[in-house]
Coordinates of C-alpha atoms and ligand atoms in Angstrom, one line a residue:
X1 CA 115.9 109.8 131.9
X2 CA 117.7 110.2 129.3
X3 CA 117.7 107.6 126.3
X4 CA 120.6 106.9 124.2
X5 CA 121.1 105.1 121.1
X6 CA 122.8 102.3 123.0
X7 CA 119.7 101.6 125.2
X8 CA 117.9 100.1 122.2
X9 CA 120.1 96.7 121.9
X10 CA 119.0 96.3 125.7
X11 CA 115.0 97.0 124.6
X12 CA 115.0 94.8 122.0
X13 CA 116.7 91.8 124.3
X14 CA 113.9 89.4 123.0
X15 CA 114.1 89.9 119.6
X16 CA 116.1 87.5 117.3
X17 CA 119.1 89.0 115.5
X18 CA 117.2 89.6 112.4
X19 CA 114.6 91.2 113.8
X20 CA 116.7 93.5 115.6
X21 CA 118.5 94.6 112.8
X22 CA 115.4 95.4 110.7
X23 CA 113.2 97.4 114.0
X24 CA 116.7 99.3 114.9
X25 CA 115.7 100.9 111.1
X26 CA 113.1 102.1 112.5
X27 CA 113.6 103.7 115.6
X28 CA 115.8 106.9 116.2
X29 CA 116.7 108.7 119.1
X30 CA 117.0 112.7 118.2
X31 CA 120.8 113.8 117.9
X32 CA 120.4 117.8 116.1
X33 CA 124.0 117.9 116.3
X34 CA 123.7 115.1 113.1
X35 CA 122.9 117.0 110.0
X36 CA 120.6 114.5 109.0
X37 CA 118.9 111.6 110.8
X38 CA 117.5 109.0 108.0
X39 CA 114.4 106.0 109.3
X40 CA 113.1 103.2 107.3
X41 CA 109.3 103.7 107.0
X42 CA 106.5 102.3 104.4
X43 CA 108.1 99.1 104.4
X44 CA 106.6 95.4 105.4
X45 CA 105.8 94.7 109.1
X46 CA 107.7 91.5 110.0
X47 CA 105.1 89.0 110.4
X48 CA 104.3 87.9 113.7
X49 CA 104.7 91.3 114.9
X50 CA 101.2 92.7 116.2
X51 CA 101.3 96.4 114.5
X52 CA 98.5 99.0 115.1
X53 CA 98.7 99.0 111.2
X54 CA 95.3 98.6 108.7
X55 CA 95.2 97.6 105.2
X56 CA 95.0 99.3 101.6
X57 CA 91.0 98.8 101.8
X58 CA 90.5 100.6 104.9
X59 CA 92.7 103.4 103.4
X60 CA 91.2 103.5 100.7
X61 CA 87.1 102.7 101.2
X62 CA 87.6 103.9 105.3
X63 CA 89.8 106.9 104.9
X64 CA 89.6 108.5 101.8
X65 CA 86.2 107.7 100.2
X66 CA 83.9 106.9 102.4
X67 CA 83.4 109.9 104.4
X68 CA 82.0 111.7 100.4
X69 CA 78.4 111.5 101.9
X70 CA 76.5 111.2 98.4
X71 CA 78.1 108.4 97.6
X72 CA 76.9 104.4 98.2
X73 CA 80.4 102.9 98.9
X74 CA 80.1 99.5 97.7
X75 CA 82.3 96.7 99.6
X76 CA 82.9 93.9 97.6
X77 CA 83.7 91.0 99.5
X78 CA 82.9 89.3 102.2
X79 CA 80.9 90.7 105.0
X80 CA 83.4 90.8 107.2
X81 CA 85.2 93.5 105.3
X82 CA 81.8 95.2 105.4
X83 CA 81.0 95.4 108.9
X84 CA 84.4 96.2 110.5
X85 CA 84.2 99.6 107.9
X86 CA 80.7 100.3 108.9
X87 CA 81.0 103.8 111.1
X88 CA 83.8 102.8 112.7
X89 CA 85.7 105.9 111.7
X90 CA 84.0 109.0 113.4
X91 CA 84.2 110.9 110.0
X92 CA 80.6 113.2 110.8
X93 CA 78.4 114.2 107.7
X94 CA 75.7 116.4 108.2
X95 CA 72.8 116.3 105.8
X96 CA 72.5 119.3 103.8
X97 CA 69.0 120.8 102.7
X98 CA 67.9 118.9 100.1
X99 CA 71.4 116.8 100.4
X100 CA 71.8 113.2 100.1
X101 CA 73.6 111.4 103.1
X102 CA 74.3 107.4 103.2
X103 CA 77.0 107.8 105.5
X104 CA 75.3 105.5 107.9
X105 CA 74.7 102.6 105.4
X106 CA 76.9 99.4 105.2
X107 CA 76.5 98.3 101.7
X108 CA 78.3 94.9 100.6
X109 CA 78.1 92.1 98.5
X110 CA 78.5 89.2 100.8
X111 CA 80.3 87.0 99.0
X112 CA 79.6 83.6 100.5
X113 CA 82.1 80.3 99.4
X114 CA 80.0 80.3 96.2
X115 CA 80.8 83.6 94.7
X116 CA 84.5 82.9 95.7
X117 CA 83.9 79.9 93.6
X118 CA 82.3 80.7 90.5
X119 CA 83.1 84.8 90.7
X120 CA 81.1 87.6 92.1
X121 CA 80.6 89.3 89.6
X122 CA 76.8 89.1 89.2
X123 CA 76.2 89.5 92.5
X124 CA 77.9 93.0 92.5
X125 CA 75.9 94.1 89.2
X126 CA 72.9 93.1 90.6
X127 CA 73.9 95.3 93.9
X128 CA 74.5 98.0 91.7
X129 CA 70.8 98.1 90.7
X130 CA 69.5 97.7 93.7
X131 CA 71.6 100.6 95.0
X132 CA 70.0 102.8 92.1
X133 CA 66.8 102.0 92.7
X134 CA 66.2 102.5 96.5
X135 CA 69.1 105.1 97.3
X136 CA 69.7 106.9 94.3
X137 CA 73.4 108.4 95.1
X138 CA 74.6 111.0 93.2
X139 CA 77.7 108.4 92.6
X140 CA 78.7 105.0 93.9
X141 CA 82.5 103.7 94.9
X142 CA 82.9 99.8 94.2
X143 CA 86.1 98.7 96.4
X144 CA 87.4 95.7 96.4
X145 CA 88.5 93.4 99.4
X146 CA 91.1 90.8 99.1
X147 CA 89.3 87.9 98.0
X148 CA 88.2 90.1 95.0
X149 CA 91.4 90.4 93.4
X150 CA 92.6 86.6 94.0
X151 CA 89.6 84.8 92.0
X152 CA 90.1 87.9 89.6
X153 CA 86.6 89.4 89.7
X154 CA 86.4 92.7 87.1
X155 CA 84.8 95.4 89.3
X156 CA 86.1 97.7 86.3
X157 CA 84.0 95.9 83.9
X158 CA 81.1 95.3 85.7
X159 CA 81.2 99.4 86.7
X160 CA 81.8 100.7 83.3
X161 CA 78.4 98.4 82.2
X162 CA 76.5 99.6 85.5
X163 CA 77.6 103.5 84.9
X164 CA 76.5 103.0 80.8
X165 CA 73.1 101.5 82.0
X166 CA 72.3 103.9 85.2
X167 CA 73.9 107.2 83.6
X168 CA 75.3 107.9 87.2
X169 CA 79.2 107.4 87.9
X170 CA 80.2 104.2 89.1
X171 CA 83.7 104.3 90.0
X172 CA 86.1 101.0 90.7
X173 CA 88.7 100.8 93.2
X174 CA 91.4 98.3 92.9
X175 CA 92.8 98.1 96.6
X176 CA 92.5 94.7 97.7
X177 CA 93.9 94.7 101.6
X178 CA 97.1 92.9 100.3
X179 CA 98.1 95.9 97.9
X180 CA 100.8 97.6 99.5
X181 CA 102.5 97.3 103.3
X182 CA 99.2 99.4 104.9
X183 CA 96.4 101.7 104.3
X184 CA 98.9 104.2 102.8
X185 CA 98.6 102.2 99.6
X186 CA 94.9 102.1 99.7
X187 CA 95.1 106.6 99.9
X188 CA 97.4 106.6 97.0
X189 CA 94.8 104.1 95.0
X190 CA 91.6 106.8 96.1
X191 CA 93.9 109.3 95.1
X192 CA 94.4 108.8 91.6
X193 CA 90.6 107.2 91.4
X194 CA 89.2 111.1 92.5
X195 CA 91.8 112.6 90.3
X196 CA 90.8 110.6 87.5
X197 CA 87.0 110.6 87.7
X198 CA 86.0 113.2 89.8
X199 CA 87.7 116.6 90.5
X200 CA 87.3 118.9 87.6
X201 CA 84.6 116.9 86.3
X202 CA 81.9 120.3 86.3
X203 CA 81.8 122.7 83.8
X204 CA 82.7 125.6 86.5
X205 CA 85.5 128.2 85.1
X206 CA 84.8 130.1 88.4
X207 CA 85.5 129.6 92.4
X208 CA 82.5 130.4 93.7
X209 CA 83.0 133.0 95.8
X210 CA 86.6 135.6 97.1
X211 CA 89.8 133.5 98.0
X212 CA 88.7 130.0 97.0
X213 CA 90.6 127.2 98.9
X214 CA 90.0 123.7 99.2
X215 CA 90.7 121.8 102.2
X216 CA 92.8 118.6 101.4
X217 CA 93.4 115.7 104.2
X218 CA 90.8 116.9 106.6
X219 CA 88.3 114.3 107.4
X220 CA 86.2 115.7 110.0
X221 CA 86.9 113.5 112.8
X222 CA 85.0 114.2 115.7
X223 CA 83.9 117.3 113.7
X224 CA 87.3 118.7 113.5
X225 CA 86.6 120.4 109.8
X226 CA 83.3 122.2 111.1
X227 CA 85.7 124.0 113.5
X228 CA 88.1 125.1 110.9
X229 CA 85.4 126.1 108.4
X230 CA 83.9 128.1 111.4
X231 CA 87.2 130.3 111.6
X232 CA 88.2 130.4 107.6
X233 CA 84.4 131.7 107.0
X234 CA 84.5 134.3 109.4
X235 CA 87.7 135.3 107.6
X236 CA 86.1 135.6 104.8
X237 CA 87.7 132.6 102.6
X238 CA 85.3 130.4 100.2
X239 CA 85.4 126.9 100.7
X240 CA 85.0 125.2 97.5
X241 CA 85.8 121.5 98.9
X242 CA 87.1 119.3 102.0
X243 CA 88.8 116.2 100.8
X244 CA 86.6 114.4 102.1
X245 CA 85.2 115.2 105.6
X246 CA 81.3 116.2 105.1
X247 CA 82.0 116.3 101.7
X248 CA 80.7 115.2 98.6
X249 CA 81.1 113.7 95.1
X250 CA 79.5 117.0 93.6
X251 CA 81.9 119.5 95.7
X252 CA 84.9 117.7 94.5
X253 CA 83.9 118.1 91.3
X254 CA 84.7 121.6 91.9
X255 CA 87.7 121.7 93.2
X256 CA 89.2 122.6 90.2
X257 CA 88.7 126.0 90.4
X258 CA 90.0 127.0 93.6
X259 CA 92.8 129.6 94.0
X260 CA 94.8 127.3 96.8
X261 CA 94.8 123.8 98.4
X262 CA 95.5 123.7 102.2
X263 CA 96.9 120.3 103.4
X264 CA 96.2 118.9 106.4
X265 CA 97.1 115.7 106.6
X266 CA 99.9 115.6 104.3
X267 CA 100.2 111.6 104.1
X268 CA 96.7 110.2 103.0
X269 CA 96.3 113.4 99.7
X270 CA 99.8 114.5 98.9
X271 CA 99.1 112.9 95.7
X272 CA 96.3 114.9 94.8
X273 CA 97.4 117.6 96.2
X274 CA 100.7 117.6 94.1
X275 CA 98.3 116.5 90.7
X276 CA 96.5 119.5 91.3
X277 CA 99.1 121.8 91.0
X278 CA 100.6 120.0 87.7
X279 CA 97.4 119.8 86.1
X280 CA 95.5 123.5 87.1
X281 CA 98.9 125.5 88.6
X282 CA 96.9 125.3 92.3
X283 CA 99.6 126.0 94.8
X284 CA 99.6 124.0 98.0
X285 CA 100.0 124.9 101.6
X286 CA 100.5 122.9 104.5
X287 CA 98.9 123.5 107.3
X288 CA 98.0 122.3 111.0
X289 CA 94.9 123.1 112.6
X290 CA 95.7 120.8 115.6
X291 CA 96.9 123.5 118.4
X292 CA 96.3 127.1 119.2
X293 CA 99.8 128.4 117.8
X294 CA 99.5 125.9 114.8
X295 CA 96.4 127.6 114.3
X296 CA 97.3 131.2 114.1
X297 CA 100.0 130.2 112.2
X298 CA 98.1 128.7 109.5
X299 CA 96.0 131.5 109.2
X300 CA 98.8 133.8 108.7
X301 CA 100.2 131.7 106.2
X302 CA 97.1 131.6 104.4
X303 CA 96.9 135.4 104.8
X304 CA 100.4 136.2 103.3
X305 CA 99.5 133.9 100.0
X306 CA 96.4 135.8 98.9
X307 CA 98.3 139.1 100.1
X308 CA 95.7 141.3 100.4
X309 CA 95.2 143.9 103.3
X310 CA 91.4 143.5 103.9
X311 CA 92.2 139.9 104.5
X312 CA 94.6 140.0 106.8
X313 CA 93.3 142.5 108.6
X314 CA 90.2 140.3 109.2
X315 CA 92.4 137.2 109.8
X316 CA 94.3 139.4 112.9
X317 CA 91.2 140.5 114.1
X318 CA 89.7 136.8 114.4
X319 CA 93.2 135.5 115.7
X320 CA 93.3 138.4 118.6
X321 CA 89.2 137.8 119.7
X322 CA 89.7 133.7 119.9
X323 CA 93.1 134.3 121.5
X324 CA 91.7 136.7 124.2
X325 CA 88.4 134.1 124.6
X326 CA 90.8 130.6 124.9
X327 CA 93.9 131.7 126.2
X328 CA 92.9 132.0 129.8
X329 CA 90.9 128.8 130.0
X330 CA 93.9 126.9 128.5
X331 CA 96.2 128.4 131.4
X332 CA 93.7 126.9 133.4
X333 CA 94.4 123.3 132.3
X334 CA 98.2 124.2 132.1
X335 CA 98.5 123.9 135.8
X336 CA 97.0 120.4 135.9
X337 CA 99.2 119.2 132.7
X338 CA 102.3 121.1 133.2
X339 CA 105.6 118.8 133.3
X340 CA 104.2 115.6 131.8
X341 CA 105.8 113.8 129.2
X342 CA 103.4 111.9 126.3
X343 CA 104.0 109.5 123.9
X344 CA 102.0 110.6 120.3
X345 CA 102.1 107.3 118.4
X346 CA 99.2 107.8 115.4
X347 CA 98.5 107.0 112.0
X348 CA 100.4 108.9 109.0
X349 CA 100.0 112.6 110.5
X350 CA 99.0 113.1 114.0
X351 CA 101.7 112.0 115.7
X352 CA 103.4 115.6 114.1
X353 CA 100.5 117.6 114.7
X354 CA 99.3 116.8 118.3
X355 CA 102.6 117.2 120.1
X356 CA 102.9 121.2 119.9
X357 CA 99.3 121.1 121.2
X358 CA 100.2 118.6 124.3
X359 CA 103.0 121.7 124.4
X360 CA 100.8 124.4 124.7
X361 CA 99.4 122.0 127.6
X362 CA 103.3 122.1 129.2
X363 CA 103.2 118.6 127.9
X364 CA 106.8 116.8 126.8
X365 CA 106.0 114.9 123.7
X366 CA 109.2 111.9 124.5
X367 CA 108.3 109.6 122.0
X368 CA 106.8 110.1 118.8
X369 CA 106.2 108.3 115.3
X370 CA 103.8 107.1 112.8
X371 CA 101.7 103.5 111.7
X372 CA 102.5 104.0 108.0
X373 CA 104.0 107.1 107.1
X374 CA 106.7 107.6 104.4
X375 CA 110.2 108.8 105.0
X376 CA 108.9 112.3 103.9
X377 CA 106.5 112.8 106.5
X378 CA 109.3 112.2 109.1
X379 CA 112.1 113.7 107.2
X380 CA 110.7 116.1 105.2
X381 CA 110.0 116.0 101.3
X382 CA 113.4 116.9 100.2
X383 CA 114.0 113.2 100.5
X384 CA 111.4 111.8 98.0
X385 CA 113.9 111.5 95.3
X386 CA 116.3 109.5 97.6
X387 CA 113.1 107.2 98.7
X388 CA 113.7 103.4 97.0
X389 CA 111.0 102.2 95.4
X390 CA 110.1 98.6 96.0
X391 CA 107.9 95.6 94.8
X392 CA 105.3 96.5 97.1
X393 CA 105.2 100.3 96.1
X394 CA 105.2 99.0 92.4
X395 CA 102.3 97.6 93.0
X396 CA 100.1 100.2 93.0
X397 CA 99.8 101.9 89.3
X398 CA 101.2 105.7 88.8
X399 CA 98.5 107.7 87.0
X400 CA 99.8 110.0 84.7
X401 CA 98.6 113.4 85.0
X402 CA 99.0 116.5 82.6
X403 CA 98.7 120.0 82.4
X404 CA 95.2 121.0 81.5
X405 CA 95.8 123.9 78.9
X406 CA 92.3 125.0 78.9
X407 CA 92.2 125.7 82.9
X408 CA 95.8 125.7 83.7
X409 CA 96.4 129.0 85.5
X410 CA 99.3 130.3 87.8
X411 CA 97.6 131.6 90.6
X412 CA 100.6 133.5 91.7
X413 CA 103.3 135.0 89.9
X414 CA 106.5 132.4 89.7
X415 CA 109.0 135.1 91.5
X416 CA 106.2 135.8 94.1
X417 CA 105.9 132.2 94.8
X418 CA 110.0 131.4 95.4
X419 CA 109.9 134.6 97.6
X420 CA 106.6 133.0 99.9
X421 CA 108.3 129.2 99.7
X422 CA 111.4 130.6 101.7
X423 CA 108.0 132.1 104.3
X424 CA 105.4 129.7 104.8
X425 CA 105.9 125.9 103.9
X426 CA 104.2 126.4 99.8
X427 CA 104.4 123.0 98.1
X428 CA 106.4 122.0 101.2
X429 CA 106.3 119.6 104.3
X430 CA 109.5 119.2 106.5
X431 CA 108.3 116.6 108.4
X432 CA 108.3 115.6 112.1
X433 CA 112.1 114.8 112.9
X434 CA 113.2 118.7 112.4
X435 CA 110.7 119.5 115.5
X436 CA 112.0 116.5 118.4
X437 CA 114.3 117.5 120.3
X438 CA 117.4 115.8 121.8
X439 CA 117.2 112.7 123.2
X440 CA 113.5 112.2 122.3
X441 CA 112.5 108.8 120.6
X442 CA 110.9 108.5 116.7
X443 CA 109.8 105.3 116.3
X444 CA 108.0 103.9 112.9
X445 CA 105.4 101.4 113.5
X446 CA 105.8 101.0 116.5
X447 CA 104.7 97.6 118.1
X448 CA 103.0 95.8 121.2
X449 CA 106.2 94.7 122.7
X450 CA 108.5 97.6 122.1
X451 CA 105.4 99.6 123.2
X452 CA 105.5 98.0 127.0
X453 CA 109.3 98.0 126.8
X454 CA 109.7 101.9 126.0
X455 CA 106.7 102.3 129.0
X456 CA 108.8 100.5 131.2
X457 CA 111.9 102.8 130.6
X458 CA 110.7 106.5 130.1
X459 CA 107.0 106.0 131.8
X460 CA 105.6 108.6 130.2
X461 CA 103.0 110.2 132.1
X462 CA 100.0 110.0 129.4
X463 CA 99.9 107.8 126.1
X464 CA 98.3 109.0 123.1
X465 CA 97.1 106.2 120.1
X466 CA 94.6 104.1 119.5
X467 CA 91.8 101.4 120.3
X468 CA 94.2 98.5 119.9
X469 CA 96.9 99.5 122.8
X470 CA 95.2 101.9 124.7
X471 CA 93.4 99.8 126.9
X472 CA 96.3 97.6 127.3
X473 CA 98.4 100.9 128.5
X474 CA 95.2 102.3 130.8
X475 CA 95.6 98.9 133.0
X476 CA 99.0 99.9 134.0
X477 CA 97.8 103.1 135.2
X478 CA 98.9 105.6 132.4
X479 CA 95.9 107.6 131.2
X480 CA 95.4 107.0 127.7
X481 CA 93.7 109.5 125.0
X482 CA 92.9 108.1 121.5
X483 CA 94.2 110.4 119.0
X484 CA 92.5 108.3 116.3
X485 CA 88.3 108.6 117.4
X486 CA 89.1 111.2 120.3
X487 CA 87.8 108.5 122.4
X488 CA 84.1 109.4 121.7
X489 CA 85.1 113.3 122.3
X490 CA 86.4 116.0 119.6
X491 CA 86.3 118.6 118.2
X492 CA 90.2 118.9 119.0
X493 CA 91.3 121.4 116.0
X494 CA 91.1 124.6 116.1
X495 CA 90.7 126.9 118.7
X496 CA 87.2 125.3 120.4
X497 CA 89.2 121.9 120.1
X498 CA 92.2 122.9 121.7
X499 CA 90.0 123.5 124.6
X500 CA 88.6 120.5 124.4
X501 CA 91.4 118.6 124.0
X502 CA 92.7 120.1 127.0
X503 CA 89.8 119.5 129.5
X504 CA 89.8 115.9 128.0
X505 CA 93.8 115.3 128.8
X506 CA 93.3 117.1 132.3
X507 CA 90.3 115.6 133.5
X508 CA 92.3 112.1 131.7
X509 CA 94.9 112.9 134.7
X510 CA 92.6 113.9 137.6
X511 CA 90.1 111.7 137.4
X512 CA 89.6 109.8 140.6
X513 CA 89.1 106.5 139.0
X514 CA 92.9 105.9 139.4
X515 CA 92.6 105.7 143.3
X516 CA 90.4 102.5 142.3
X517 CA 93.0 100.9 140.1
X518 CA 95.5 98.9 141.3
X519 CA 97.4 96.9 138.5
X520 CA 98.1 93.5 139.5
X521 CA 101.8 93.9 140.1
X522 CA 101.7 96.7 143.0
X523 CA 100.5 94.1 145.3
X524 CA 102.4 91.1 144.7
X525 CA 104.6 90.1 142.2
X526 CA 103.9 88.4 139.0
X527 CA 105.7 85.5 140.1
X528 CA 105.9 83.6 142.7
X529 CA 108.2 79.9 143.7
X530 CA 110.2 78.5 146.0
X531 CA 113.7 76.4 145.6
X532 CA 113.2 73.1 147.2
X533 CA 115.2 70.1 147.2
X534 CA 113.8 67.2 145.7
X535 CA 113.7 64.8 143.0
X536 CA 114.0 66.3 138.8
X537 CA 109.9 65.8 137.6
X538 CA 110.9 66.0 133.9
Ligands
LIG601 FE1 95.7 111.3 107.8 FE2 93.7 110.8 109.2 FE3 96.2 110.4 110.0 FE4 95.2 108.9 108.0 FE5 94.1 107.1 109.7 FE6 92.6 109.0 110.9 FE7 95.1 108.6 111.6 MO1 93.3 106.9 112.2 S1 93.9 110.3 107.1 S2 97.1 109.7 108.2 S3 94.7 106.8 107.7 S4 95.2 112.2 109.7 S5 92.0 107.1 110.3 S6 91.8 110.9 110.1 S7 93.4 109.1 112.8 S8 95.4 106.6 111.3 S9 96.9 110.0 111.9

């Protein structure tokens, strides 16, 4: 069916009229014959609303830092805060010979009604020491929860005197859940903490190895980055770093010295990704492992930067042996998924990346859009100039980064570089609206109601997001994948996760379990009553 701009005053029936006019902002339906299609994003959800959205914290402490393995990531707060971060993002760490690896550690201060009282800020230096003397990270992160920055507590202080007194880096994050509208605020505060602290903080002059690249916004969900490093070694390229899946606080370090950044997931480390280039003349590329032909793609891409024959020779003969191994089996799974529709509703960058791999599947991605995103991960980055700032994006301080003479280097010549930019997308990210098509839906944090509302209309015939909904969307017989944990599963990127994903979506439609289901409202309907004649009760 299709779905017209006009529809969505009928959808949102139950709203009030100021809530209308603010979600309407929000949603689009794809028109290409507009030259340009603009959608509020990054801005407050109305309160009262039940978004899929997290907070600054668990952008900053969940997504960004805590998967750097040789790290203790200190919560400080309330244990609360603690426990709902403890593993609850399947970022994997393996432990490497002679490695450290505290991924599987909760550490937090457990403020009780005292420390919110009369300050925490003993309690966290004595954690510190604690930390030093039984774990002995190579580093430790300090975040702070909300309670933190309303009684004022000085985790900057109280680092500084911990890192003086145990000679190993201590560093303080400011991203109290409140910062910000979501966990987007809480990437851009890692951000500048890693580009501040941490990378470039080795004496290294040299990439360790032939066509050094770091791997920025992959976080190894479900083991997604030991697929990609898998295919990039084979090719021959060095990894220096991953920011931050199975990484650690002495690769980043490092990172410096790589020849080109790939970005993955553009939203959560465009900052650093951007700092790097103005600071050591790195180039970035964006990429998207997520798919077979986003895949090949990439590597091509990656191929025509370094420019050099041996390479791509290697990278063709790689494509061509996983293409001739994957290909069949995925036609396999085409004939159960062929002529579905999806909804890909995820975080800040998989609801781009996942719907030309539900394609390659013969799958209709109908309605898309992000938790938190920006206006330039739908739009593309040619509008971050136009992009207001507000109170809430004030809120989080602007680090101001330099060129660093000794190590600045252009990797490429300039000339070279315009000619690849008008190739392969170099410094670039046009964002997910170019690639919907007519008719199809972009919706930006999207909610519980409008989610049953837009089921009820275009019943799509799988629904792809996360823990919160997708039971909710599995009891009225839709299949459901979570594109955030994989639902227990993964690899998906890459070419051994495209398989997977595939097997995962079919056997998600042919499992019999749906001939044991029978939501409520096939048998009988909701509601029931009778008009009888009688005397008014009330
Ligand atoms: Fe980037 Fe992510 Fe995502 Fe993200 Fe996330 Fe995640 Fe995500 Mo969940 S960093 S924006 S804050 S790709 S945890 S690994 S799946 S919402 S789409």
């Amino acid at each position: 069916m299709a779905f017209r701009e006009q529809d969505l005053d009928a959808l949102m029936y139950e709203y009030p009229a100021k809530v209308k006019r603010n979600r309407k902002k929000h949603i689009l339906v794809r028109d290409t014959s507009q030259q340009k299609q603009e959608i509020e994003a990054n801005t407050r959800t109305i309160p009262g609303i039940i978004t899929n959205r997290g907070c600054a914290f668990a952008g900053c402490k969940g997504v960004v830092l805590g998967p750097l393995k040789d790290m203790v990531h200190i919560v400080h707060g309330p244990v609360g805060c603690g426990y709902y971060s403890w593993l609850t993002r399947r970022n994997k760490a393996r432990t490497d010979e002679g490695g450290k690896n505290f991924i599987e550690y909760c550490v937090t201060t457990d403020m009780q009604e005292s420390d919110i009282v009369f300050g925490g800020e003993k309690k966290l230096a004595q954690l510190i020491d604690e930390v030093v003397e039984t774990l002995k990270p190579n580093a430790i992160s300090v975040s702070a929860t909300c309670p933190v920055g309303l009684i004022g507590d000085d985790i900057n202080a109280v680092s500084k005197a911990a890192q003086q007194k145990h000679h190993i880096p201590v560093l303080s994050f400011s991203c109290e859940g409140y910062r910000g509208v979501s966990q987007s605020a809480g990437h851009h505060i890692a951000n500048n903490g890693l580009m501040e602290h941490v990378i470039g903080d080795s004496d290294s002059e040299e990439a360790p190895g032939k066509y050094a690249i770091n791997m920025l916004g992959e976080y190894n969900i479900g083991g997604d980055s030991w697929e990609i490093e898998r295919i990039l070694e084979e090719i021959g390229y060095t990894l220096v770093s991953v920011m931050t899946g199975n990484s650690s606080y002495e690769e980043l370090r490092e990172a410096h010295t790589a020849e080109l950044n790939l970005v993955q997931c553009h939203r959560s480390i465009n900052y650093i990704a951007e700092m790097l280039e103005k600071k050591y003349g790195t180039p970035w590329l964006k990429v998207n492992f997520i798919g077979i032909e986003s895949t090949v793609e990439s590597l091509r891409d990656m191929a025509l930067y370094f420019d050099d024959p041996a390479l791509t020779q290697k990278t063709e003969e790689v494509i061509a042996r996983e293409l001739a191994r994957v290909e069949p089996v995925m036609e396999q799974y085409k004939k159960i998924c062929n002529d579905k529709t999806a909804f890909c509703f995820v975080g800040g960058s998989r609801g781009h990346h996942y719907q030309k791999l539900f394609k390659e599947l013969g799958i209709e991605t109908i309605l898309a859009g992000y938790e938190f995103a920006h206006r330039d991960d739908y739009e593309g980055r040619e509008v971050i100039p136009d992009i207001k700032m507000d109170a809430d994006n004030r809120n989080i301080p602007e680090i101001k980064v330099e060129k660093d003479e000794r190590r600045f280097r252009l990797k490429i010549p300039p000339e070279r570089m315009e000619e690849l930019k008008d190739k392969i997308p170099l410094s670039n990210y046009p964002g997910m609206i170019p690639d919907m098509k007519d008719g199809h839906i972009v919706v930006d944090d999207l909610n519980h109601f409008e989610t049953e509302e837009f089921i009820r209309i275009l019943k799509p015939d799988i629904f792809a997001s996360g823990i919160k909904d997708k039971y909710v969307v599995q009891k009225m017989g839709i299949p459901s994948k979570q594109l955030h944990s994989y639902d227990y599963s993964g690899p998906y990127a890459g070419f051994n996760g495209a398989i997977r994903f595939a097997k995962d979506v079919a056997d998600g439609f042919t499992t019999p379990t749906w001939n044991f289901i029978n939501p409520p409202w096939q048998n009988e309907p909701l509601l029931s009553g009778t008009v009888e004649e009688g005397e008014h009760t009330c």
